[in-house]
Short mmCIF file of N, CA and C in Angstrom, two decimals:
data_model
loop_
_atom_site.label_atom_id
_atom_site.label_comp_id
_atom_site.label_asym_id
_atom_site.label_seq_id
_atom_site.Cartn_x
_atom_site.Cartn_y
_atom_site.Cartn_z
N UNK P 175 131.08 95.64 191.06
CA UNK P 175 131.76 96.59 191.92
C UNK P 175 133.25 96.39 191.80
N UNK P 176 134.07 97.68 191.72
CA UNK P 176 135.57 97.60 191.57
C UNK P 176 135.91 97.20 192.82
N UNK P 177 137.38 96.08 192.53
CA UNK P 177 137.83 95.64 193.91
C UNK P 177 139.21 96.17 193.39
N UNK P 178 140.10 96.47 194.34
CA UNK P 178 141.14 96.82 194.48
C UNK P 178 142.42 96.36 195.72
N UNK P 179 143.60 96.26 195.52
CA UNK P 179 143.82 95.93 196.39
C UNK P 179 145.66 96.39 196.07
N UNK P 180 146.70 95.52 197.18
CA UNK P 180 148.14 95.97 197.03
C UNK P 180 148.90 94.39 196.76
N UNK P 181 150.26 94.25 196.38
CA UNK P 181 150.53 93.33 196.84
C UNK P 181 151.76 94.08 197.07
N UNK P 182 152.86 93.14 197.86
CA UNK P 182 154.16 94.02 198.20
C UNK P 182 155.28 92.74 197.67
N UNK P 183 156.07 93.17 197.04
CA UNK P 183 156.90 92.45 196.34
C UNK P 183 158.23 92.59 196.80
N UNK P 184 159.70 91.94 195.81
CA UNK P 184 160.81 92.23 196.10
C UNK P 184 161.54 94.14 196.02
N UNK P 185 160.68 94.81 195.34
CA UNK P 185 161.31 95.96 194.80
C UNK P 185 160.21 96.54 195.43
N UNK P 186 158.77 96.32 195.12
CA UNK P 186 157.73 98.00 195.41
C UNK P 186 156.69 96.98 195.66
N UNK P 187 155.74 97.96 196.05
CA UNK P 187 154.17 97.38 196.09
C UNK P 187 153.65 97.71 194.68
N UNK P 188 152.85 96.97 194.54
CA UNK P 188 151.75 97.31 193.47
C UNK P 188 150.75 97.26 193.45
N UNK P 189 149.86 98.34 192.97
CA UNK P 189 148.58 98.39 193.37
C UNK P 189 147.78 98.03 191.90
N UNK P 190 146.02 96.94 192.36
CA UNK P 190 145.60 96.33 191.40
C UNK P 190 144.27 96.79 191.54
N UNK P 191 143.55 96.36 190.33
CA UNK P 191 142.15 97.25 190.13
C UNK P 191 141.41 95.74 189.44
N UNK P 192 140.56 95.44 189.72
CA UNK P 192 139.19 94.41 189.31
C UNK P 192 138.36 94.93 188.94
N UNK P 193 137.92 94.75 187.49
CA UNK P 193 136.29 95.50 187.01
C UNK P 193 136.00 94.95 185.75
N UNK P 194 134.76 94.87 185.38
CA UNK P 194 134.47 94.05 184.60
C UNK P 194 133.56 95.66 183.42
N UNK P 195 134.06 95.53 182.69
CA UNK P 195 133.85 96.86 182.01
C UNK P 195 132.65 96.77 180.79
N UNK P 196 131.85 95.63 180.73
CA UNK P 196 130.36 95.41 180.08
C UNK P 196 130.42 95.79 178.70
N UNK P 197 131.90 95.40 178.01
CA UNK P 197 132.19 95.96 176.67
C UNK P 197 131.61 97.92 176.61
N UNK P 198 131.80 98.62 176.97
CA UNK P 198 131.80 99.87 177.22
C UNK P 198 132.73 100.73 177.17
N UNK P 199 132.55 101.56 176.19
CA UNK P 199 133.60 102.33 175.64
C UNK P 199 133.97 103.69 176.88
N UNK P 200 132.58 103.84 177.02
CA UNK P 200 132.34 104.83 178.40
C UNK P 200 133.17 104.64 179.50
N UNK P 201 133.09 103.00 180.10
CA UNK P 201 133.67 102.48 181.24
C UNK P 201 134.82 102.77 181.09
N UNK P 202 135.57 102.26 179.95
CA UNK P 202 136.89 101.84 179.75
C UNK P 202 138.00 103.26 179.65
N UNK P 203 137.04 104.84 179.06
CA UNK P 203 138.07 105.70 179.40
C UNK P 203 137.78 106.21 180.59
N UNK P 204 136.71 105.90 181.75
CA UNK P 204 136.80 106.36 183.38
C UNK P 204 137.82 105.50 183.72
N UNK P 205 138.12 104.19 183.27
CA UNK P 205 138.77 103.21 184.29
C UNK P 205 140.31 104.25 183.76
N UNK P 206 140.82 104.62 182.42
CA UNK P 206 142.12 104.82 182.21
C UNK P 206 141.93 106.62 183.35
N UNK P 207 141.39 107.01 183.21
CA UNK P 207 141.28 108.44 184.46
C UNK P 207 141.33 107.46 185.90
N UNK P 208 140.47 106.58 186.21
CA UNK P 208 140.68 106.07 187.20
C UNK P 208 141.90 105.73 187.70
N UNK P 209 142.81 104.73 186.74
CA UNK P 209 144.10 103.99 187.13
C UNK P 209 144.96 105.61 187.50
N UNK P 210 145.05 106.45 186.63
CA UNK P 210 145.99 107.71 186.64
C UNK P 210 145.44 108.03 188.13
N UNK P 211 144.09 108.59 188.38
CA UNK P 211 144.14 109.79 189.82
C UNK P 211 144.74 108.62 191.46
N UNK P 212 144.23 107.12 190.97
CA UNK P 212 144.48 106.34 191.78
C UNK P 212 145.77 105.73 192.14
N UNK P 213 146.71 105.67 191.10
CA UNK P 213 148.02 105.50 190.96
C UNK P 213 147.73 103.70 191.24
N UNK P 214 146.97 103.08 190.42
CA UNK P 214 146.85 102.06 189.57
C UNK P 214 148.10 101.09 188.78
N UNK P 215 148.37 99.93 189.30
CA UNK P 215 149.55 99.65 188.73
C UNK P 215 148.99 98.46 187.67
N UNK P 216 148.29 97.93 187.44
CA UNK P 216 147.95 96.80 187.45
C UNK P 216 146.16 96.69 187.03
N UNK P 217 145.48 96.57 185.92
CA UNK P 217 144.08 96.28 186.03
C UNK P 217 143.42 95.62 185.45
N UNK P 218 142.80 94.05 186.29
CA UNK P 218 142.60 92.85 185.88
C UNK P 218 141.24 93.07 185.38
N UNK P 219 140.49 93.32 184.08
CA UNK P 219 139.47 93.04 183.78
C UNK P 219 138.68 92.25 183.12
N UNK P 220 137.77 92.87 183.31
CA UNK P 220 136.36 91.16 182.15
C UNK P 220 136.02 92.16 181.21
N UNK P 221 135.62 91.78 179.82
CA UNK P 221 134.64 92.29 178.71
C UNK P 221 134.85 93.27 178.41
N UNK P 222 136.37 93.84 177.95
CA UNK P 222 136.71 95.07 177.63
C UNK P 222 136.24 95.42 176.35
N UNK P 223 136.26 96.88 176.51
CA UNK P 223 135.89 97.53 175.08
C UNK P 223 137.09 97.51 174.16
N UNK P 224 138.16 97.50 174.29
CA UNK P 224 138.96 97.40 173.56
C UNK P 224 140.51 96.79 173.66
N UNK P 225 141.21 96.52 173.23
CA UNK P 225 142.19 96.12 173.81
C UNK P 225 143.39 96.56 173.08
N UNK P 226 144.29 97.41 173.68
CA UNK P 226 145.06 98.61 173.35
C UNK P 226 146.14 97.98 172.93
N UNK P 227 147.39 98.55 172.98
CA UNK P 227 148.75 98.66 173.15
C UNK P 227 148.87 97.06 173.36
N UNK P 228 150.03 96.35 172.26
CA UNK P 228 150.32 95.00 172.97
C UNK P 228 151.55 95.22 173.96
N UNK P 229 152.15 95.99 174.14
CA UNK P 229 153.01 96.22 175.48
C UNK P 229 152.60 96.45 176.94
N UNK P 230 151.19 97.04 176.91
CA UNK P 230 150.72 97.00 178.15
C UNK P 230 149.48 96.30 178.80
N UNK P 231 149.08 95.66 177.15
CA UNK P 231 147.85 95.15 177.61
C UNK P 231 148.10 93.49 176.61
N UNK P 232 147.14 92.63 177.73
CA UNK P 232 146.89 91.37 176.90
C UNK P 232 145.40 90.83 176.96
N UNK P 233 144.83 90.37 176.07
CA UNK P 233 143.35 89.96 176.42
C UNK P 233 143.08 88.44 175.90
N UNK P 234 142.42 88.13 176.30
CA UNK P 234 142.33 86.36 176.05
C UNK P 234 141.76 86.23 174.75
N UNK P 235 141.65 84.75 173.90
CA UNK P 235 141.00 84.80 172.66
C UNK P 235 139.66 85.06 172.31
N UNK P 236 138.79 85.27 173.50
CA UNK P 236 137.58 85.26 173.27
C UNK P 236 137.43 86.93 173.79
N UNK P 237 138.01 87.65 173.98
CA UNK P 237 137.88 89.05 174.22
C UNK P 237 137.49 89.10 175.49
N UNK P 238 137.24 88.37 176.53
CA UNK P 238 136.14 88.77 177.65
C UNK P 238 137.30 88.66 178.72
N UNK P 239 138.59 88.89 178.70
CA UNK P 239 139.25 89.03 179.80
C UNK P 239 141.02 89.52 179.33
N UNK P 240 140.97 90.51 180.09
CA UNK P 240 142.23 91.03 179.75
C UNK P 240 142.75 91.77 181.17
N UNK P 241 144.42 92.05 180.34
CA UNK P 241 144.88 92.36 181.85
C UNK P 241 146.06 93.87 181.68
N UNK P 242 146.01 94.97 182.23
CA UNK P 242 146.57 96.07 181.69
C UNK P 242 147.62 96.46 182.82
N UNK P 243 149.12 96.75 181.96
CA UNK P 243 149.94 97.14 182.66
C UNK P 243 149.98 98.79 182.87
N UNK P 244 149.15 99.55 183.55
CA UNK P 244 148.54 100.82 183.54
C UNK P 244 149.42 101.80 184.56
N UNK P 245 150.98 100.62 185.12
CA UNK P 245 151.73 101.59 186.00
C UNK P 245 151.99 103.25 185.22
N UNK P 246 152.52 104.00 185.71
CA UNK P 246 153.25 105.05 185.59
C UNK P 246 154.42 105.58 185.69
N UNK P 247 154.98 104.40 186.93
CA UNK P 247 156.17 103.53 186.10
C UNK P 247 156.65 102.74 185.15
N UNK P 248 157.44 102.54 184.36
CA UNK P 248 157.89 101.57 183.23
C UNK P 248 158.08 100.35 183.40
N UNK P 249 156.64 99.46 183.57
CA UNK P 249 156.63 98.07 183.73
C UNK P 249 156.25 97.31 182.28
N UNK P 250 156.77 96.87 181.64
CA UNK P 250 156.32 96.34 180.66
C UNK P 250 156.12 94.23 181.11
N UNK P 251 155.13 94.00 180.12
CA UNK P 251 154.78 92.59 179.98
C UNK P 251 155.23 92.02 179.61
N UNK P 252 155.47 90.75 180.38
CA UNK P 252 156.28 89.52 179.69
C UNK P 252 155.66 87.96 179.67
N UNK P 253 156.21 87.20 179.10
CA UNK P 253 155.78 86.24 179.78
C UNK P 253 154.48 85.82 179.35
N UNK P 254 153.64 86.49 178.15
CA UNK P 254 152.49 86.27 177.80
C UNK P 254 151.75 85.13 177.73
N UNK P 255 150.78 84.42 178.12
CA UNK P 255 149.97 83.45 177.55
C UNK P 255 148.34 84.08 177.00
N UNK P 256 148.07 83.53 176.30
CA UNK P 256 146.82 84.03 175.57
C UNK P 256 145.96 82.74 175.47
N UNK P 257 145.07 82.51 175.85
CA UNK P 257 143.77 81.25 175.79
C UNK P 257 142.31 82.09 175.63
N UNK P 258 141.78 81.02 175.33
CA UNK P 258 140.36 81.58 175.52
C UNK P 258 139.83 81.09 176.98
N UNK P 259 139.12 81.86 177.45
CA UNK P 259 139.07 82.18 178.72
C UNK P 259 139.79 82.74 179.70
N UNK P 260 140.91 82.88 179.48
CA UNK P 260 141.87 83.50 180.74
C UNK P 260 143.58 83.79 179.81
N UNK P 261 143.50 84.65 180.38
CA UNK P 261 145.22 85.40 179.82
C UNK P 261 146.37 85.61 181.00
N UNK P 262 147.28 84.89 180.98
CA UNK P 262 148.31 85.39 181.79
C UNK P 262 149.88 86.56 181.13
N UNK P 263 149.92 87.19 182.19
CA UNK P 263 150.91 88.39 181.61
C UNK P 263 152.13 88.29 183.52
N UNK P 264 153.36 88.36 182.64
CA UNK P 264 154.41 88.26 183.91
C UNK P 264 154.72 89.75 184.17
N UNK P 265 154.12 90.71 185.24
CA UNK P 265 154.23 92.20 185.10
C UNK P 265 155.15 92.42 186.38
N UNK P 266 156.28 93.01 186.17
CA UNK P 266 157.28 93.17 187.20
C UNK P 266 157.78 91.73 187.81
N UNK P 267 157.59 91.17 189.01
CA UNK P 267 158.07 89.93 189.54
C UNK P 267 157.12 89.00 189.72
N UNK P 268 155.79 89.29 189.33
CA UNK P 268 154.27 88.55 189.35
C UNK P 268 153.52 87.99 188.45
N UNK P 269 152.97 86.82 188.22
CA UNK P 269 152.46 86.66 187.25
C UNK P 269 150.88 87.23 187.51
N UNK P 270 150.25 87.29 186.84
CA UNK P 270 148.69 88.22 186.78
C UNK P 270 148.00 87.34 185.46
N UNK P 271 146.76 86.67 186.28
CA UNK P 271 145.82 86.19 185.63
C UNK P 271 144.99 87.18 185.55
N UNK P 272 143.98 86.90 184.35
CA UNK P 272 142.44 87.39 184.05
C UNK P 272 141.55 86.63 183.55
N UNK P 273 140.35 86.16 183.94
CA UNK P 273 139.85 84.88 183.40
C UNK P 273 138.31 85.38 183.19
N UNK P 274 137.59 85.09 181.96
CA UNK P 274 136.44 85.49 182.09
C UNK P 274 135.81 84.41 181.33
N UNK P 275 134.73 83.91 181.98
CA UNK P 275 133.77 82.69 181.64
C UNK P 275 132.41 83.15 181.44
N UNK P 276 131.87 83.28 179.89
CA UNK P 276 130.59 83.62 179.43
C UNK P 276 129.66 82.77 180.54
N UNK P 277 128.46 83.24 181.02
CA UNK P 277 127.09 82.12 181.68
C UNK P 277 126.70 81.56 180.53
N UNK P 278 127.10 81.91 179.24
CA UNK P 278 126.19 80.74 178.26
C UNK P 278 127.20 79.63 177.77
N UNK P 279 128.48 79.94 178.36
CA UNK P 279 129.42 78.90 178.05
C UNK P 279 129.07 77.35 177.87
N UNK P 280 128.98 76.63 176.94
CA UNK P 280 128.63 75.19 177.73
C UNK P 280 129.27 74.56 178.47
N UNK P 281 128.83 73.48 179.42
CA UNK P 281 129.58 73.20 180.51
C UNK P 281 131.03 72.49 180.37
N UNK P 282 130.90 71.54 178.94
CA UNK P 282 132.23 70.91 178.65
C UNK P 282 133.23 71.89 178.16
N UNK P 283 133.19 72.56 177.74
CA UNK P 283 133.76 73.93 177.30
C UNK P 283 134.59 74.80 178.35
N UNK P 284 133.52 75.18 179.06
CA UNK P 284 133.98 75.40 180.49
C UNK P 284 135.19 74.64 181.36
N UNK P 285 134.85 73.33 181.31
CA UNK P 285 135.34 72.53 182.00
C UNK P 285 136.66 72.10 181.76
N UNK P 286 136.82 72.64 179.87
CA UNK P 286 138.16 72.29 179.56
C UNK P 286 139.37 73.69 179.80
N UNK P 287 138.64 74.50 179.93
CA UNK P 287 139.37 75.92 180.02
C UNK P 287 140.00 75.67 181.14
N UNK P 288 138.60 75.49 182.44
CA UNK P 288 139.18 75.44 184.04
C UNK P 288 140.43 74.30 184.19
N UNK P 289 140.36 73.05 183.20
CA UNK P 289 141.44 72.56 183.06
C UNK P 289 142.93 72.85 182.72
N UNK P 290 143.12 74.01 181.78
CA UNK P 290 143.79 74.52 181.48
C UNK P 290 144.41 75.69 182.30
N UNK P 291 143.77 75.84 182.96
CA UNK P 291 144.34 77.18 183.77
C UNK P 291 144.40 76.54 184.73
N UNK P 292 143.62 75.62 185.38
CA UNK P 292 144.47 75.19 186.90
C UNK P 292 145.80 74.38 186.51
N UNK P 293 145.91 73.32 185.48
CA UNK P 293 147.14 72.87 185.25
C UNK P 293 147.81 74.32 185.09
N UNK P 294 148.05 74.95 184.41
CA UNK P 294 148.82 76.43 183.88
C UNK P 294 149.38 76.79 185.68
N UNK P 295 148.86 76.88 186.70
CA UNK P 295 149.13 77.80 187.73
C UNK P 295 148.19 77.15 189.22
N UNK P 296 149.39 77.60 190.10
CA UNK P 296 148.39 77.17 191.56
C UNK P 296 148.64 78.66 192.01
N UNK P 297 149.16 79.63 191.14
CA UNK P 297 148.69 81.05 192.14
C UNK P 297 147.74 81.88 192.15
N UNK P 298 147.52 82.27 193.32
CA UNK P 298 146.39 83.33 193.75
C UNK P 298 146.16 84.37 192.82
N UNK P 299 144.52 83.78 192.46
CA UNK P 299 143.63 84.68 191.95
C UNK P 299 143.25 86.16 192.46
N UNK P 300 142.65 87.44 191.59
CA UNK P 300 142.43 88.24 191.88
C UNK P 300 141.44 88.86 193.39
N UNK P 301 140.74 87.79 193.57
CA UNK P 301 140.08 87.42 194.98
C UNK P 301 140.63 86.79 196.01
N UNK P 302 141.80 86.67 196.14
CA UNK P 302 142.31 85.90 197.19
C UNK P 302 142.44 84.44 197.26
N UNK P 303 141.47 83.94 196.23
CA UNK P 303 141.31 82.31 196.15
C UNK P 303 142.93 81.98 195.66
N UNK P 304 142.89 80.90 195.70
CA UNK P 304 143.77 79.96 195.10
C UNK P 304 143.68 78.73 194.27
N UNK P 305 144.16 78.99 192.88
CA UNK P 305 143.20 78.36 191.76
C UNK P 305 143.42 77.12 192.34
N UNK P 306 144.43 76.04 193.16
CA UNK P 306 144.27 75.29 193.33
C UNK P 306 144.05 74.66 194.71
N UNK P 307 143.15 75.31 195.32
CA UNK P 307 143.48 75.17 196.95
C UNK P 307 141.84 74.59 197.04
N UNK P 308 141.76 73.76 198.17
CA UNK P 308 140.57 73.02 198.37
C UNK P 308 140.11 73.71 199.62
N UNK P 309 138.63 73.82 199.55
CA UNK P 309 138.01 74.67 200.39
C UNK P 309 137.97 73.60 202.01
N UNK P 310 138.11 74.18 202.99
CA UNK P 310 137.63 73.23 203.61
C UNK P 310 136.32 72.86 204.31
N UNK P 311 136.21 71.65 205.10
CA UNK P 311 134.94 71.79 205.32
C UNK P 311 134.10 72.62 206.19
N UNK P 312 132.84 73.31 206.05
CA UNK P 312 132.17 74.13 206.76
C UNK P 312 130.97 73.27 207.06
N UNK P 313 130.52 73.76 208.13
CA UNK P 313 128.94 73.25 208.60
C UNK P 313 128.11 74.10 208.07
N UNK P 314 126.67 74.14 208.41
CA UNK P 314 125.18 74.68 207.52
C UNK P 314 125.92 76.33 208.04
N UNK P 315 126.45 76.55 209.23
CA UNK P 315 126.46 77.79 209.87
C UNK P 315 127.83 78.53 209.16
N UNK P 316 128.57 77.62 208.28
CA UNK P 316 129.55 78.38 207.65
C UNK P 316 130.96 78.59 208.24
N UNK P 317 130.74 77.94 209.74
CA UNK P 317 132.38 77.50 210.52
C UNK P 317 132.49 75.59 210.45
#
């Protein structure tokens, strides 16, 4: 399910789009109609079908996560990092992760990526988390 959301910065807000596009050629030109009728600044995805323009788009080495500068204003990317598993792009005053981890990944594999990207950054993920923030404790009931 697409998540969406705003953030509000020094100059404008920007608005962001989450979707994981199942390598789908189909998906990927609703999402570019999508970003346009929605006024879309920003769209963090998993398993793209393709990966366009290196000015507006960056995708990680393993293809399964990329991140598109889809304003309609003239925001271009900076700041690039490219890994396998996760891509960072500096878009306007923000940096913007995208991280996508195969389930058949093996676990040491895994384990070295998540290494790499939490050293890389302690800022907030597309969900609100915080790559480096410790959960605290909850009881069975979840308070």
């Amino acid at each position: 399910m697409p998540v969406s959301g705003k953030s509000a910065g020094p100059s404008q807000m920007m608005w962001f789009y989450q979707l994981n596009l199942n390598r789908c050629e189909a998906a990927q030109e609703l999402l570019t109609q999508t970003v346009r009728e929605e006024k879309i600044d920003v769209a963090i995805l998993s398993e793209p079908y393709r990966i366009k323009s290196p000015n507006t788009w960056a995708g990680d080495k393993s293809c399964g996560a990329a991140t598109w500068s889809c304003s309609q204003k003239p925001v271009q990317m900076l700041e690039k990092r490219i890994e396998k598993g996760f891509v960072r792009a500096k878009i306007d005053y923000l940096y913007v992760y995208s991280c996508y981890f195969a389930p058949s990944l093996p676990l040491e594999e895994y384990s070295q990526i998540l290494d790499r990207l939490t050293t890389e950054s302690f800022l907030p993920t597309a969900d609100g988390q915080n790559c480096g923030a410790t959960l605290p404790n909850t009881g069975a009931d979840g308070h």
